[in-house]
C-alpha cells in the first residue's frame, strides 16, 4: 500500500469541514436495516434516525432498504416504480416506493424474488449461519441502489448517495465507473464486518473485471464488499472520532488500515446521535413510570419493575448492574462473567443481562443465573421493550467492549441516568467522562472509564463505582444528573453530515489508479 498522502484534514478533524451556508442536497440513504422496520444492531438505529432527522429538518432525503417480509408488513401503499435486470441475478429486481407510519420519510424498497423474502434475521438463517448467497443478495441490492443513484429507476435523482457498511459497499465502486454520477459517502459502522467472499463468487457476480485488483475490491486473495466503499467513496466516515483514528492502526484496521491511512484526507469521524424521542425516560412507552433529571422517583419504580420482570427480589437499595448487547467477543461480556465472583462477593449487588449470540457465552450466562439465582438474571434473546426497561431500571451499565465504533447503549444509559462503566475505546472514549475526583467536583463526570480491556481493568472501574455508591447519596445523584444533562441528540451530528455531503459534492475522488497503469 502506498504511503499516506498529505492530509487535507486529519481523521478526527471534521470540525475543519467548510461551514458555508448549506445548499439543499438530495440524499439517497442506503442501508440493509433501519429501525423500527428491521433491526439487528446500531446500524438500524442510525439508519432510522439520521435520515429522519434530516427529513424533519427539511432535507430531501430518501431511504432505500431491501424489501424483507417484516418491512413489507409495516408499510402502506407500496407502488412498483421500476423493474430492473441486474447482473448475475436470474429474476427481475423491483423498485417500490412506500410509506411507513413508524418511519415517516420517503422509502424505496428493493424486492427480488428469492433474495430478500425470508423471515427473521436479514443476514443469518435459522441454523445460525450467514446465508450462503449473501454476496448475491447484497450485490443485487447494490445494483438497484446504483440504478436509483443514476436516475434510471425513478425520476428523482440524488446528489449524494450515502452508503452504510459492507452490504452497500459495491455502490461507490460501481458508481466510480460512471461519468455523471452523484457524490458518494461511505460510513463504516463496524470495520470488523467486511463482506468477504472468494474469487469464484466475484466471477459469479459478473462484477467489472478490473475491480479484481489490490486498488479495487481484491483483499488478500479474496474480495471484500467493504473495500468498494473504502477505496472509491468520495468521503468516508466512521461513527466516532476516536474510532476513525483507531482503524488507521493495524490493531483495529482489520487489514484495511493501510488503505485507510492512504485515504485519510477523506476520512472523518462523526459521533452517532440517539433518537431523543424513542429513548426518553420522561415519555418512554415501554416504562411503567416516567422521570427526568429533576425527579428520579420514576427510576426507582422502573428498577422494581425490572427486578420483578426478571425474577429478582425487589431490593431498592441494591446496586443493579445491567448489560445489553450482541453476545460476541467484541462486547466483552466474558469480562463481566470473569469478574462475577468478585462482584457477587460485594453485598447488595445484582446483575441483569440481555443479549444473544455466541453459544458459549449464552451457556456461561445461564450457569451464572443458576449459581446466583437471587442476584443474577439473564434474558437470552432480543427484546426491544426489555432493553428500554433495563436502561431505566439499572443503576450502572456495563460496556466493557474491546472495541466500539460508537456504541449506543452508553448514550441511552446517560439519558436514563444509568451510570456507564466503559472501556476507553472508540465512541465510548468520546462520550463518557471518567469520574475522577476533579470531574466529580466540577460536575463534568458521567461514568467510569478504564484503560485495559481485561477483567482487572473492568473490576478497577466497577470497584470505583461501588465506592462512590457507599458515599453519601448526594454524590451518586450528582453523577446521575450530570449523565442526564448530556445531550447526544442527532441535531449536532446531522449538521456534520450535511457538511460531509457538501464536501463530497465539491471534492469528487478520482478512482484509484489500477496498479497496471502505474508501471512504467
Ligand atoms: P452494535 O451495533 O455493535 O450491536 P450498538 O451499541 O451500536 O451495538 O447498538 C446496539 C443496539 O441494539 C442498541 O439499540 C441496543 O439496545 C440494541 N440491542 C442489542 N442487543 C439487544 C437485545 N438482545 N435486545 C434488545 N436490544 C438489543
Short mmCIF file of C-alpha atoms and ligand atoms in Angstrom, two decimals:
data_model
loop_
_atom_site.label_atom_id
_atom_site.label_comp_id
_atom_site.label_asym_id
_atom_site.label_seq_id
_atom_site.Cartn_x
_atom_site.Cartn_y
_atom_site.Cartn_z
CA UNK A 1 0.00 0.00 0.00
CA UNK A 2 1.26 3.47 -0.83
CA UNK A 3 2.46 5.75 1.96
CA UNK A 4 -0.09 8.17 3.43
CA UNK A 5 -0.92 11.19 1.29
CA UNK A 6 -0.60 14.60 2.84
CA UNK A 7 -3.82 15.11 4.73
CA UNK A 8 -6.14 17.96 3.79
CA UNK A 9 -7.75 17.35 7.17
CA UNK A 10 -6.97 14.73 9.73
CA UNK A 11 -9.10 11.75 10.60
CA UNK A 12 -10.66 13.40 13.59
CA UNK A 13 -10.83 16.86 12.11
CA UNK A 14 -14.42 17.03 10.99
CA UNK A 15 -14.58 20.45 12.58
CA UNK A 16 -12.39 21.73 9.71
CA UNK A 17 -15.04 20.90 7.13
CA UNK A 18 -16.31 24.05 5.46
CA UNK A 19 -19.17 25.72 7.25
CA UNK A 20 -20.69 27.60 4.26
CA UNK A 21 -24.43 28.03 4.27
CA UNK A 22 -25.58 24.61 3.20
CA UNK A 23 -27.28 24.31 -0.16
CA UNK A 24 -30.09 21.74 -0.08
CA UNK A 25 -28.82 18.49 -1.49
CA UNK A 26 -30.83 15.41 -2.42
CA UNK A 27 -29.66 12.41 -0.48
CA UNK A 28 -30.27 8.72 -1.10
CA UNK A 29 -29.56 6.91 2.18
CA UNK A 30 -28.81 3.22 1.59
CA UNK A 31 -28.83 0.66 4.38
CA UNK A 32 -29.56 -3.03 4.89
CA UNK A 33 -31.55 -2.28 8.07
CA UNK A 34 -33.37 0.68 9.64
CA UNK A 35 -35.23 0.83 12.95
CA UNK A 36 -38.01 0.30 13.71
CA UNK A 37 -38.72 -1.51 10.43
CA UNK A 38 -35.88 -4.03 10.71
CA UNK A 39 -33.09 -4.06 13.28
CA UNK A 40 -30.19 -6.24 14.34
CA UNK A 41 -27.97 -3.55 15.89
CA UNK A 42 -26.73 0.01 15.95
CA UNK A 43 -26.71 0.43 12.15
CA UNK A 44 -30.51 0.19 12.23
CA UNK A 45 -30.77 2.86 14.94
CA UNK A 46 -28.64 5.23 12.84
CA UNK A 47 -30.37 4.44 9.53
CA UNK A 48 -33.74 5.00 11.20
CA UNK A 49 -32.90 8.24 12.97
CA UNK A 50 -30.32 10.16 10.90
CA UNK A 51 -32.33 10.33 7.65
CA UNK A 52 -35.49 11.05 9.62
CA UNK A 53 -33.79 13.95 11.39
CA UNK A 54 -32.57 15.33 8.06
CA UNK A 55 -36.06 14.87 6.59
CA UNK A 56 -37.72 16.56 9.58
CA UNK A 57 -35.31 19.47 9.19
CA UNK A 58 -36.37 19.94 5.56
CA UNK A 59 -33.79 17.95 3.59
CA UNK A 60 -34.83 15.94 0.54
CA UNK A 61 -33.69 12.53 1.76
CA UNK A 62 -34.96 9.09 0.79
CA UNK A 63 -34.12 5.77 2.39
CA UNK A 64 -33.56 2.57 0.39
CA UNK A 65 -33.87 -0.83 2.08
CA UNK A 66 -34.30 -4.44 0.97
CA UNK A 67 -37.99 -5.44 0.96
CA UNK A 68 -37.82 -8.04 3.75
CA UNK A 69 -41.23 -9.53 4.62
CA UNK A 70 -41.17 -7.86 8.05
CA UNK A 71 -40.66 -4.49 6.39
CA UNK A 72 -43.40 -5.02 3.79
CA UNK A 73 -45.84 -5.79 6.63
CA UNK A 74 -45.25 -2.36 8.16
CA UNK A 75 -45.59 -0.19 5.04
CA UNK A 76 -48.58 1.11 3.16
CA UNK A 77 -49.16 2.00 -0.49
CA UNK A 78 -46.18 0.09 -1.84
CA UNK A 79 -46.01 1.01 -5.53
CA UNK A 80 -43.89 -0.52 -8.25
CA UNK A 81 -41.76 2.14 -9.97
CA UNK A 82 -39.26 0.07 -11.90
CA UNK A 83 -38.34 -3.45 -12.81
CA UNK A 84 -34.61 -3.90 -13.34
CA UNK A 85 -32.43 -6.63 -14.76
CA UNK A 86 -29.22 -6.75 -12.75
CA UNK A 87 -26.07 -8.78 -13.50
CA UNK A 88 -25.94 -12.32 -12.13
CA UNK A 89 -29.50 -12.41 -10.85
CA UNK A 90 -31.89 -14.58 -12.81
CA UNK A 91 -35.11 -12.83 -11.94
CA UNK A 92 -36.25 -9.23 -12.02
CA UNK A 93 -35.32 -6.79 -9.26
CA UNK A 94 -38.21 -4.47 -8.44
CA UNK A 95 -38.01 -0.98 -7.03
CA UNK A 96 -41.02 0.02 -4.92
CA UNK A 97 -41.85 3.29 -3.27
CA UNK A 98 -43.63 3.07 0.06
CA UNK A 99 -44.63 4.85 3.23
CA UNK A 100 -44.36 3.70 6.81
CA UNK A 101 -46.12 5.30 9.76
CA UNK A 102 -43.31 4.18 12.04
CA UNK A 103 -40.62 5.72 9.83
CA UNK A 104 -42.12 8.77 8.16
CA UNK A 105 -39.87 9.63 5.21
CA UNK A 106 -39.91 8.54 1.54
CA UNK A 107 -38.85 4.91 1.22
CA UNK A 108 -37.61 2.78 -1.64
CA UNK A 109 -37.82 -0.96 -1.14
CA UNK A 110 -35.88 -3.41 -3.29
CA UNK A 111 -37.80 -6.60 -3.96
CA UNK A 112 -36.02 -9.54 -5.54
CA UNK A 113 -37.81 -12.89 -5.56
CA UNK A 114 -35.68 -15.47 -3.79
CA UNK A 115 -33.29 -12.97 -2.23
CA UNK A 116 -34.93 -10.89 0.48
CA UNK A 117 -38.26 -12.65 1.02
CA UNK A 118 -37.00 -14.58 4.05
CA UNK A 119 -38.33 -14.01 7.56
CA UNK A 120 -36.17 -13.29 10.61
CA UNK A 121 -32.62 -12.02 10.73
CA UNK A 122 -31.66 -10.30 7.46
CA UNK A 123 -28.23 -11.92 7.22
CA UNK A 124 -28.39 -15.22 9.08
CA UNK A 125 -30.52 -18.32 8.50
CA UNK A 126 -32.28 -20.44 11.09
CA UNK A 127 -29.15 -22.59 11.50
CA UNK A 128 -27.35 -19.51 12.89
CA UNK A 129 -25.00 -19.27 9.90
CA UNK A 130 -24.75 -16.47 7.33
CA UNK A 131 -26.93 -17.14 4.30
CA UNK A 132 -24.67 -18.78 1.68
CA UNK A 133 -25.93 -16.37 -1.01
CA UNK A 134 -25.36 -13.12 0.92
CA UNK A 135 -22.96 -11.94 -1.80
CA UNK A 136 -25.67 -12.40 -4.46
CA UNK A 137 -28.32 -10.80 -2.26
CA UNK A 138 -26.42 -7.64 -1.44
CA UNK A 139 -24.83 -7.35 -4.89
CA UNK A 140 -28.38 -7.19 -6.30
CA UNK A 141 -29.26 -4.61 -3.64
CA UNK A 142 -26.20 -2.55 -4.67
CA UNK A 143 -27.13 -2.70 -8.38
CA UNK A 144 -30.61 -1.40 -7.54
CA UNK A 145 -29.12 1.44 -5.49
CA UNK A 146 -26.87 2.33 -8.43
CA UNK A 147 -29.91 2.46 -10.72
CA UNK A 148 -31.65 4.81 -8.27
CA UNK A 149 -28.47 6.88 -7.95
CA UNK A 150 -28.32 7.37 -11.70
CA UNK A 151 -32.00 8.21 -12.04
CA UNK A 152 -32.64 5.01 -14.01
CA UNK A 153 -35.33 3.68 -11.69
CA UNK A 154 -37.24 6.83 -10.86
CA UNK A 155 -37.37 10.45 -11.99
CA UNK A 156 -35.86 11.58 -8.65
CA UNK A 157 -32.08 11.77 -8.91
CA UNK A 158 -29.95 12.22 -5.78
CA UNK A 159 -26.90 14.49 -5.49
CA UNK A 160 -25.35 12.25 -2.85
CA UNK A 161 -25.62 8.54 -2.16
CA UNK A 162 -24.88 7.74 1.47
CA UNK A 163 -23.87 4.07 1.79
CA UNK A 164 -23.54 2.20 5.07
CA UNK A 165 -21.41 -0.85 5.85
CA UNK A 166 -20.39 -3.70 3.58
CA UNK A 167 -23.87 -4.55 2.33
CA UNK A 168 -23.80 -1.33 0.27
CA UNK A 169 -20.03 -1.28 -0.35
CA UNK A 170 -20.19 -2.13 -4.05
CA UNK A 171 -22.14 1.07 -4.77
CA UNK A 172 -19.22 3.57 -4.68
CA UNK A 173 -17.10 1.12 -6.72
CA UNK A 174 -19.76 0.68 -9.41
CA UNK A 175 -20.59 4.40 -9.48
CA UNK A 176 -16.90 5.32 -9.88
CA UNK A 177 -17.20 4.00 -13.44
CA UNK A 178 -19.96 6.46 -14.36
CA UNK A 179 -19.25 9.87 -15.90
CA UNK A 180 -22.28 11.58 -14.49
CA UNK A 181 -22.67 10.22 -11.03
CA UNK A 182 -23.79 11.56 -7.66
CA UNK A 183 -21.25 12.06 -4.90
CA UNK A 184 -20.69 9.06 -2.65
CA UNK A 185 -20.30 8.92 1.12
CA UNK A 186 -19.49 5.64 2.86
CA UNK A 187 -19.99 5.17 6.59
CA UNK A 188 -18.14 2.41 8.42
CA UNK A 189 -20.28 1.33 11.37
CA UNK A 190 -18.03 -1.62 12.19
CA UNK A 191 -14.89 -2.46 10.20
CA UNK A 192 -14.86 -6.00 11.57
CA UNK A 193 -17.72 -6.92 9.22
CA UNK A 194 -16.37 -6.72 5.68
CA UNK A 195 -18.44 -8.94 3.38
CA UNK A 196 -15.53 -11.12 2.26
CA UNK A 197 -16.04 -13.71 -0.47
CA UNK A 198 -13.88 -15.81 -2.77
CA UNK A 199 -12.75 -15.41 -6.36
CA UNK A 200 -15.41 -17.78 -7.69
CA UNK A 201 -18.09 -15.56 -6.11
CA UNK A 202 -16.51 -12.47 -7.67
CA UNK A 203 -16.71 -14.14 -11.09
CA UNK A 204 -20.26 -15.36 -10.46
CA UNK A 205 -21.38 -11.80 -9.61
CA UNK A 206 -20.13 -10.62 -13.02
CA UNK A 207 -18.53 -7.54 -11.49
CA UNK A 208 -16.30 -5.41 -13.75
CA UNK A 209 -13.10 -7.45 -14.15
CA UNK A 210 -10.78 -4.54 -13.32
CA UNK A 211 -12.26 -4.36 -9.81
CA UNK A 212 -10.27 -7.50 -9.03
CA UNK A 213 -7.13 -5.57 -8.10
CA UNK A 214 -5.41 -4.55 -4.84
CA UNK A 215 -6.56 -0.99 -5.56
CA UNK A 216 -10.09 -2.26 -6.12
CA UNK A 217 -12.02 -4.97 -4.29
CA UNK A 218 -9.35 -7.67 -4.06
CA UNK A 219 -8.37 -8.38 -0.46
CA UNK A 220 -5.61 -10.87 0.31
CA UNK A 221 -6.73 -13.34 -2.34
CA UNK A 222 -10.43 -12.82 -1.66
CA UNK A 223 -12.55 -9.77 -2.27
CA UNK A 224 -14.42 -7.58 0.20
CA UNK A 225 -17.57 -5.56 -0.41
CA UNK A 226 -16.44 -3.01 2.18
CA UNK A 227 -13.38 -2.17 0.07
CA UNK A 228 -15.71 -0.77 -2.57
CA UNK A 229 -16.69 1.91 -0.09
CA UNK A 230 -13.29 2.47 1.48
CA UNK A 231 -11.38 2.66 -1.81
CA UNK A 232 -13.89 4.50 -4.02
CA UNK A 233 -16.20 6.74 -1.96
CA UNK A 234 -15.69 10.48 -2.26
CA UNK A 235 -15.80 10.71 1.53
CA UNK A 236 -15.53 8.02 4.18
CA UNK A 237 -16.56 8.38 7.77
CA UNK A 238 -16.83 6.30 10.88
CA UNK A 239 -19.15 6.82 13.78
CA UNK A 240 -16.79 8.44 16.28
CA UNK A 241 -13.58 10.47 16.02
CA UNK A 242 -11.60 8.04 18.20
CA UNK A 243 -12.64 5.02 16.09
CA UNK A 244 -11.65 6.95 12.94
CA UNK A 245 -8.14 7.20 14.32
CA UNK A 246 -8.14 3.61 15.68
CA UNK A 247 -8.96 1.96 12.34
CA UNK A 248 -5.91 3.60 10.77
CA UNK A 249 -3.74 1.41 13.01
CA UNK A 250 -3.07 -2.33 12.46
CA UNK A 251 -4.66 -3.41 15.78
CA UNK A 252 -8.16 -2.33 14.70
CA UNK A 253 -7.65 -1.86 10.97
CA UNK A 254 -8.57 -5.48 10.07
CA UNK A 255 -6.17 -5.39 7.14
CA UNK A 256 -7.62 -2.14 5.80
CA UNK A 257 -5.54 0.26 7.92
CA UNK A 258 -3.05 0.85 5.08
CA UNK A 259 -5.81 1.82 2.66
CA UNK A 260 -7.47 3.96 5.33
CA UNK A 261 -4.20 5.78 6.05
CA UNK A 262 -3.78 6.31 2.32
CA UNK A 263 -7.26 7.82 2.17
CA UNK A 264 -7.01 9.67 5.48
CA UNK A 265 -7.57 13.00 3.71
CA UNK A 266 -11.10 11.75 3.05
CA UNK A 267 -11.80 10.05 6.38
CA UNK A 268 -13.56 11.72 9.30
CA UNK A 269 -15.27 10.63 12.50
CA UNK A 270 -18.80 11.82 13.27
CA UNK A 271 -20.35 10.67 16.51
CA UNK A 272 -23.73 8.96 16.19
CA UNK A 273 -26.68 10.66 17.77
CA UNK A 274 -29.55 8.99 19.56
CA UNK A 275 -33.25 9.34 18.91
CA UNK A 276 -34.32 11.52 21.81
CA UNK A 277 -38.00 10.77 21.18
CA UNK A 278 -37.69 6.99 21.21
CA UNK A 279 -35.21 7.00 24.10
CA UNK A 280 -36.78 9.41 26.54
CA UNK A 281 -37.27 8.44 30.21
CA UNK A 282 -39.89 11.18 30.52
CA UNK A 283 -42.20 9.62 27.92
CA UNK A 284 -40.94 6.12 27.03
CA UNK A 285 -43.97 3.91 26.38
CA UNK A 286 -42.03 0.79 27.45
CA UNK A 287 -41.67 2.10 31.02
CA UNK A 288 -44.12 1.67 33.92
CA UNK A 289 -43.16 5.11 35.30
CA UNK A 290 -41.52 8.20 33.89
CA UNK A 291 -38.85 10.53 35.24
CA UNK A 292 -36.40 13.26 34.41
CA UNK A 293 -33.37 14.88 36.00
CA UNK A 294 -35.50 16.92 38.40
CA UNK A 295 -37.41 13.96 39.84
CA UNK A 296 -35.94 10.46 39.83
CA UNK A 297 -38.80 8.71 41.67
CA UNK A 298 -39.92 7.05 38.43
CA UNK A 299 -36.48 5.48 38.05
CA UNK A 300 -36.90 3.67 41.37
CA UNK A 301 -40.25 2.28 40.14
CA UNK A 302 -38.59 1.13 36.91
CA UNK A 303 -35.92 -0.66 38.97
CA UNK A 304 -38.59 -2.53 40.93
CA UNK A 305 -40.42 -3.42 37.70
CA UNK A 306 -37.19 -4.70 36.15
CA UNK A 307 -36.39 -6.86 39.18
CA UNK A 308 -39.91 -8.32 39.12
CA UNK A 309 -39.84 -8.91 35.36
CA UNK A 310 -36.55 -10.82 35.57
CA UNK A 311 -37.47 -12.74 38.74
CA UNK A 312 -35.06 -11.00 41.12
CA UNK A 313 -36.11 -9.96 44.62
CA UNK A 314 -37.19 -6.32 44.91
CA UNK A 315 -34.21 -4.69 46.53
CA UNK A 316 -34.43 -0.92 46.20
CA UNK A 317 -31.01 -0.41 47.75
CA UNK A 318 -29.14 -2.95 45.67
CA UNK A 319 -26.61 -1.77 43.12
CA UNK A 320 -28.16 -3.17 39.93
CA UNK A 321 -25.70 -3.62 37.06
CA UNK A 322 -27.05 -4.03 33.52
CA UNK A 323 -25.63 -5.14 30.19
CA UNK A 324 -27.34 -5.31 26.79
CA UNK A 325 -25.74 -6.38 23.56
CA UNK A 326 -24.86 -8.94 20.99
CA UNK A 327 -23.05 -11.75 22.80
CA UNK A 328 -19.85 -11.63 20.74
CA UNK A 329 -16.23 -11.32 21.90
CA UNK A 330 -16.15 -7.65 20.78
CA UNK A 331 -18.59 -6.66 23.51
CA UNK A 332 -16.51 -8.14 26.36
CA UNK A 333 -19.35 -9.95 28.13
CA UNK A 334 -16.77 -12.63 29.01
CA UNK A 335 -15.05 -9.99 31.18
CA UNK A 336 -18.31 -9.49 33.06
CA UNK A 337 -18.52 -13.26 33.60
CA UNK A 338 -14.87 -13.25 34.79
CA UNK A 339 -15.48 -10.61 37.47
CA UNK A 340 -18.79 -12.13 38.58
CA UNK A 341 -17.45 -13.96 41.69
CA UNK A 342 -15.80 -10.73 42.90
CA UNK A 343 -18.90 -8.69 42.08
CA UNK A 344 -21.15 -11.15 43.90
CA UNK A 345 -18.82 -11.10 46.91
CA UNK A 346 -19.88 -7.48 47.43
CA UNK A 347 -23.09 -7.24 49.48
CA UNK A 348 -26.14 -5.90 47.68
CA UNK A 349 -25.04 -6.23 44.07
CA UNK A 350 -27.25 -7.60 41.29
CA UNK A 351 -26.66 -8.15 37.56
CA UNK A 352 -29.09 -8.32 34.64
CA UNK A 353 -28.03 -9.19 31.08
CA UNK A 354 -30.00 -9.08 27.81
CA UNK A 355 -28.45 -10.49 24.68
CA UNK A 356 -27.99 -13.38 22.32
CA UNK A 357 -25.23 -14.70 20.14
CA UNK A 358 -22.25 -16.92 20.94
CA UNK A 359 -23.48 -20.26 22.33
CA UNK A 360 -20.65 -20.50 24.91
CA UNK A 361 -21.38 -17.03 26.26
CA UNK A 362 -25.11 -17.81 26.41
CA UNK A 363 -24.30 -21.02 28.34
CA UNK A 364 -21.98 -19.17 30.73
CA UNK A 365 -24.71 -16.66 31.49
CA UNK A 366 -27.26 -19.41 32.12
CA UNK A 367 -24.80 -21.05 34.52
CA UNK A 368 -24.33 -17.74 36.35
CA UNK A 369 -28.09 -17.36 36.82
CA UNK A 370 -28.22 -20.84 38.36
CA UNK A 371 -25.27 -20.08 40.63
CA UNK A 372 -26.70 -16.76 41.89
CA UNK A 373 -30.47 -17.14 41.41
CA UNK A 374 -31.33 -14.13 43.60
CA UNK A 375 -28.63 -11.91 42.24
CA UNK A 376 -28.15 -12.60 38.52
CA UNK A 377 -30.77 -12.75 35.76
CA UNK A 378 -30.20 -13.15 32.03
CA UNK A 379 -32.70 -12.89 29.20
CA UNK A 380 -31.24 -14.69 26.21
CA UNK A 381 -32.91 -13.24 23.15
CA UNK A 382 -33.84 -9.95 21.55
CA UNK A 383 -36.40 -7.76 23.31
CA UNK A 384 -36.71 -4.07 22.49
CA UNK A 385 -39.12 -3.30 25.38
CA UNK A 386 -36.92 -5.05 27.93
CA UNK A 387 -33.90 -3.10 26.61
CA UNK A 388 -35.72 0.15 27.46
CA UNK A 389 -36.71 -1.12 30.91
CA UNK A 390 -33.13 -2.21 31.61
CA UNK A 391 -31.77 1.19 30.61
CA UNK A 392 -34.21 2.81 33.03
CA UNK A 393 -34.13 0.29 35.88
CA UNK A 394 -30.39 -0.40 36.20
CA UNK A 395 -28.10 1.74 38.33
CA UNK A 396 -24.91 1.05 36.41
CA UNK A 397 -24.49 0.00 32.77
CA UNK A 398 -21.50 -2.20 31.92
CA UNK A 399 -19.96 -1.76 28.48
CA UNK A 400 -16.52 -3.38 28.51
CA UNK A 401 -16.27 -3.60 24.69
CA UNK A 402 -12.81 -4.48 23.43
CA UNK A 403 -13.51 -2.01 20.63
CA UNK A 404 -16.64 0.02 19.99
CA UNK A 405 -17.06 2.12 16.82
CA UNK A 406 -19.58 4.36 18.56
CA UNK A 407 -21.88 2.40 20.85
CA UNK A 408 -25.42 3.49 21.51
CA UNK A 409 -26.23 1.84 24.80
CA UNK A 410 -23.85 4.04 26.78
CA UNK A 411 -25.65 7.07 25.32
CA UNK A 412 -29.06 5.60 26.16
CA UNK A 413 -27.71 4.92 29.67
CA UNK A 414 -26.58 8.52 30.07
CA UNK A 415 -30.02 9.75 29.08
CA UNK A 416 -31.70 7.35 31.50
CA UNK A 417 -29.39 8.30 34.40
CA UNK A 418 -27.79 4.85 34.45
CA UNK A 419 -24.11 5.41 35.06
CA UNK A 420 -21.95 3.79 32.34
CA UNK A 421 -18.77 1.83 33.04
CA UNK A 422 -16.85 1.74 29.76
CA UNK A 423 -13.53 0.74 28.21
CA UNK A 424 -11.69 3.75 26.80
CA UNK A 425 -12.13 2.95 23.12
CA UNK A 426 -13.92 4.37 20.08
CA UNK A 427 -17.17 6.14 20.80
CA UNK A 428 -17.11 5.06 24.45
CA UNK A 429 -13.99 7.22 24.95
CA UNK A 430 -15.71 10.09 23.12
CA UNK A 431 -18.94 10.09 25.12
CA UNK A 432 -18.12 9.23 28.74
CA UNK A 433 -16.09 11.44 31.10
CA UNK A 434 -14.37 9.48 33.88
CA UNK A 435 -15.44 10.25 37.43
CA UNK A 436 -12.09 11.46 38.69
CA UNK A 437 -12.29 13.46 41.93
CA UNK A 438 -11.90 16.69 39.98
CA UNK A 439 -14.55 15.76 37.37
CA UNK A 440 -16.95 14.72 40.12
CA UNK A 441 -16.48 18.03 41.85
CA UNK A 442 -16.87 20.20 38.75
CA UNK A 443 -19.86 18.20 37.53
CA UNK A 444 -18.32 17.02 34.24
CA UNK A 445 -18.09 13.33 35.27
CA UNK A 446 -20.52 10.98 33.52
CA UNK A 447 -19.20 7.49 34.23
CA UNK A 448 -16.26 5.23 34.96
CA UNK A 449 -13.67 4.70 32.24
CA UNK A 450 -10.96 2.02 32.25
CA UNK A 451 -7.92 1.66 30.00
CA UNK A 452 -7.21 -2.06 29.83
CA UNK A 453 -9.86 -4.37 28.32
CA UNK A 454 -9.30 -7.22 30.78
CA UNK A 455 -11.03 -8.35 33.95
CA UNK A 456 -8.66 -6.35 36.19
CA UNK A 457 -9.38 -3.20 34.19
CA UNK A 458 -13.13 -3.75 34.37
CA UNK A 459 -13.05 -4.57 38.07
CA UNK A 460 -10.98 -1.44 38.78
CA UNK A 461 -13.77 0.69 37.30
CA UNK A 462 -16.65 -1.29 38.86
CA UNK A 463 -14.98 -1.06 42.27
CA UNK A 464 -14.77 2.72 41.92
CA UNK A 465 -18.48 2.84 41.08
CA UNK A 466 -19.28 0.78 44.19
CA UNK A 467 -17.05 3.01 46.26
CA UNK A 468 -18.98 6.09 45.11
CA UNK A 469 -22.26 4.34 45.95
CA UNK A 470 -21.05 3.89 49.53
CA UNK A 471 -20.51 7.66 49.89
CA UNK A 472 -23.41 9.95 50.89
CA UNK A 473 -26.09 9.64 48.20
CA UNK A 474 -25.71 13.25 47.03
CA UNK A 475 -22.54 12.20 45.19
CA UNK A 476 -24.24 9.47 43.21
CA UNK A 477 -27.25 11.68 42.49
CA UNK A 478 -24.96 14.46 41.27
CA UNK A 479 -23.32 11.98 38.88
CA UNK A 480 -26.69 10.70 37.64
CA UNK A 481 -27.86 14.25 36.95
CA UNK A 482 -24.64 15.05 35.02
CA UNK A 483 -25.28 11.96 32.89
CA UNK A 484 -28.85 13.07 32.18
CA UNK A 485 -27.76 16.58 31.20
CA UNK A 486 -25.55 15.32 28.36
CA UNK A 487 -27.24 15.92 25.02
CA UNK A 488 -26.42 13.28 22.41
CA UNK A 489 -29.38 14.06 20.14
CA UNK A 490 -28.94 13.95 16.38
CA UNK A 491 -29.19 17.71 15.80
CA UNK A 492 -25.42 18.30 16.14
CA UNK A 493 -24.28 15.29 14.15
CA UNK A 494 -26.93 15.81 11.44
CA UNK A 495 -25.28 19.16 10.73
CA UNK A 496 -21.87 17.42 10.49
CA UNK A 497 -23.33 15.01 7.91
CA UNK A 498 -24.66 17.93 5.85
CA UNK A 499 -21.14 19.35 5.82
CA UNK A 500 -19.81 15.95 4.79
CA UNK A 501 -22.30 15.73 1.89
CA UNK A 502 -21.28 19.19 0.68
CA UNK A 503 -17.62 18.34 0.94
CA UNK A 504 -18.13 15.12 -1.03
CA UNK A 505 -20.04 17.04 -3.72
CA UNK A 506 -17.34 19.66 -4.03
CA UNK A 507 -14.41 17.22 -3.95
CA UNK A 508 -15.06 14.16 -6.10
CA UNK A 509 -12.43 11.49 -5.59
CA UNK A 510 -10.56 10.26 -8.60
CA UNK A 511 -10.76 6.50 -8.79
CA UNK A 512 -7.57 4.88 -7.51
CA UNK A 513 -5.22 4.21 -10.40
CA UNK A 514 -5.04 0.49 -11.16
CA UNK A 515 -1.55 -0.93 -10.47
CA UNK A 516 -1.07 -1.80 -14.12
CA UNK A 517 -1.21 1.87 -15.16
CA UNK A 518 1.30 2.86 -12.51
CA UNK A 519 4.03 0.71 -14.05
CA UNK A 520 6.41 2.49 -16.48
P1 LIG B 1 -23.91 -2.91 17.80
O1 LIG B 1 -24.40 -2.13 16.64
O2 LIG B 1 -22.45 -3.27 17.72
O3 LIG B 1 -24.74 -4.12 18.07
P2 LIG B 1 -24.65 -0.61 19.43
O4 LIG B 1 -24.45 -0.29 20.88
O5 LIG B 1 -24.17 0.42 18.46
O6 LIG B 1 -24.00 -2.02 19.14
O7 LIG B 1 -26.21 -0.81 19.18
C1 LIG B 1 -26.89 -1.90 19.66
C2 LIG B 1 -28.37 -1.63 19.56
O8 LIG B 1 -29.05 -2.87 19.57
C3 LIG B 1 -28.89 -0.85 20.73
O9 LIG B 1 -30.04 -0.15 20.35
C4 LIG B 1 -29.24 -1.99 21.72
O10 LIG B 1 -30.17 -1.61 22.69
C5 LIG B 1 -29.81 -3.00 20.78
N1 LIG B 1 -29.71 -4.38 21.22
C6 LIG B 1 -28.63 -5.20 21.16
N2 LIG B 1 -28.94 -6.42 21.63
C7 LIG B 1 -30.23 -6.37 22.01
C8 LIG B 1 -31.14 -7.33 22.57
N3 LIG B 1 -30.76 -8.57 22.84
N4 LIG B 1 -32.41 -6.93 22.80
C9 LIG B 1 -32.80 -5.67 22.52
N5 LIG B 1 -32.00 -4.72 22.01
C10 LIG B 1 -30.73 -5.07 21.74
#
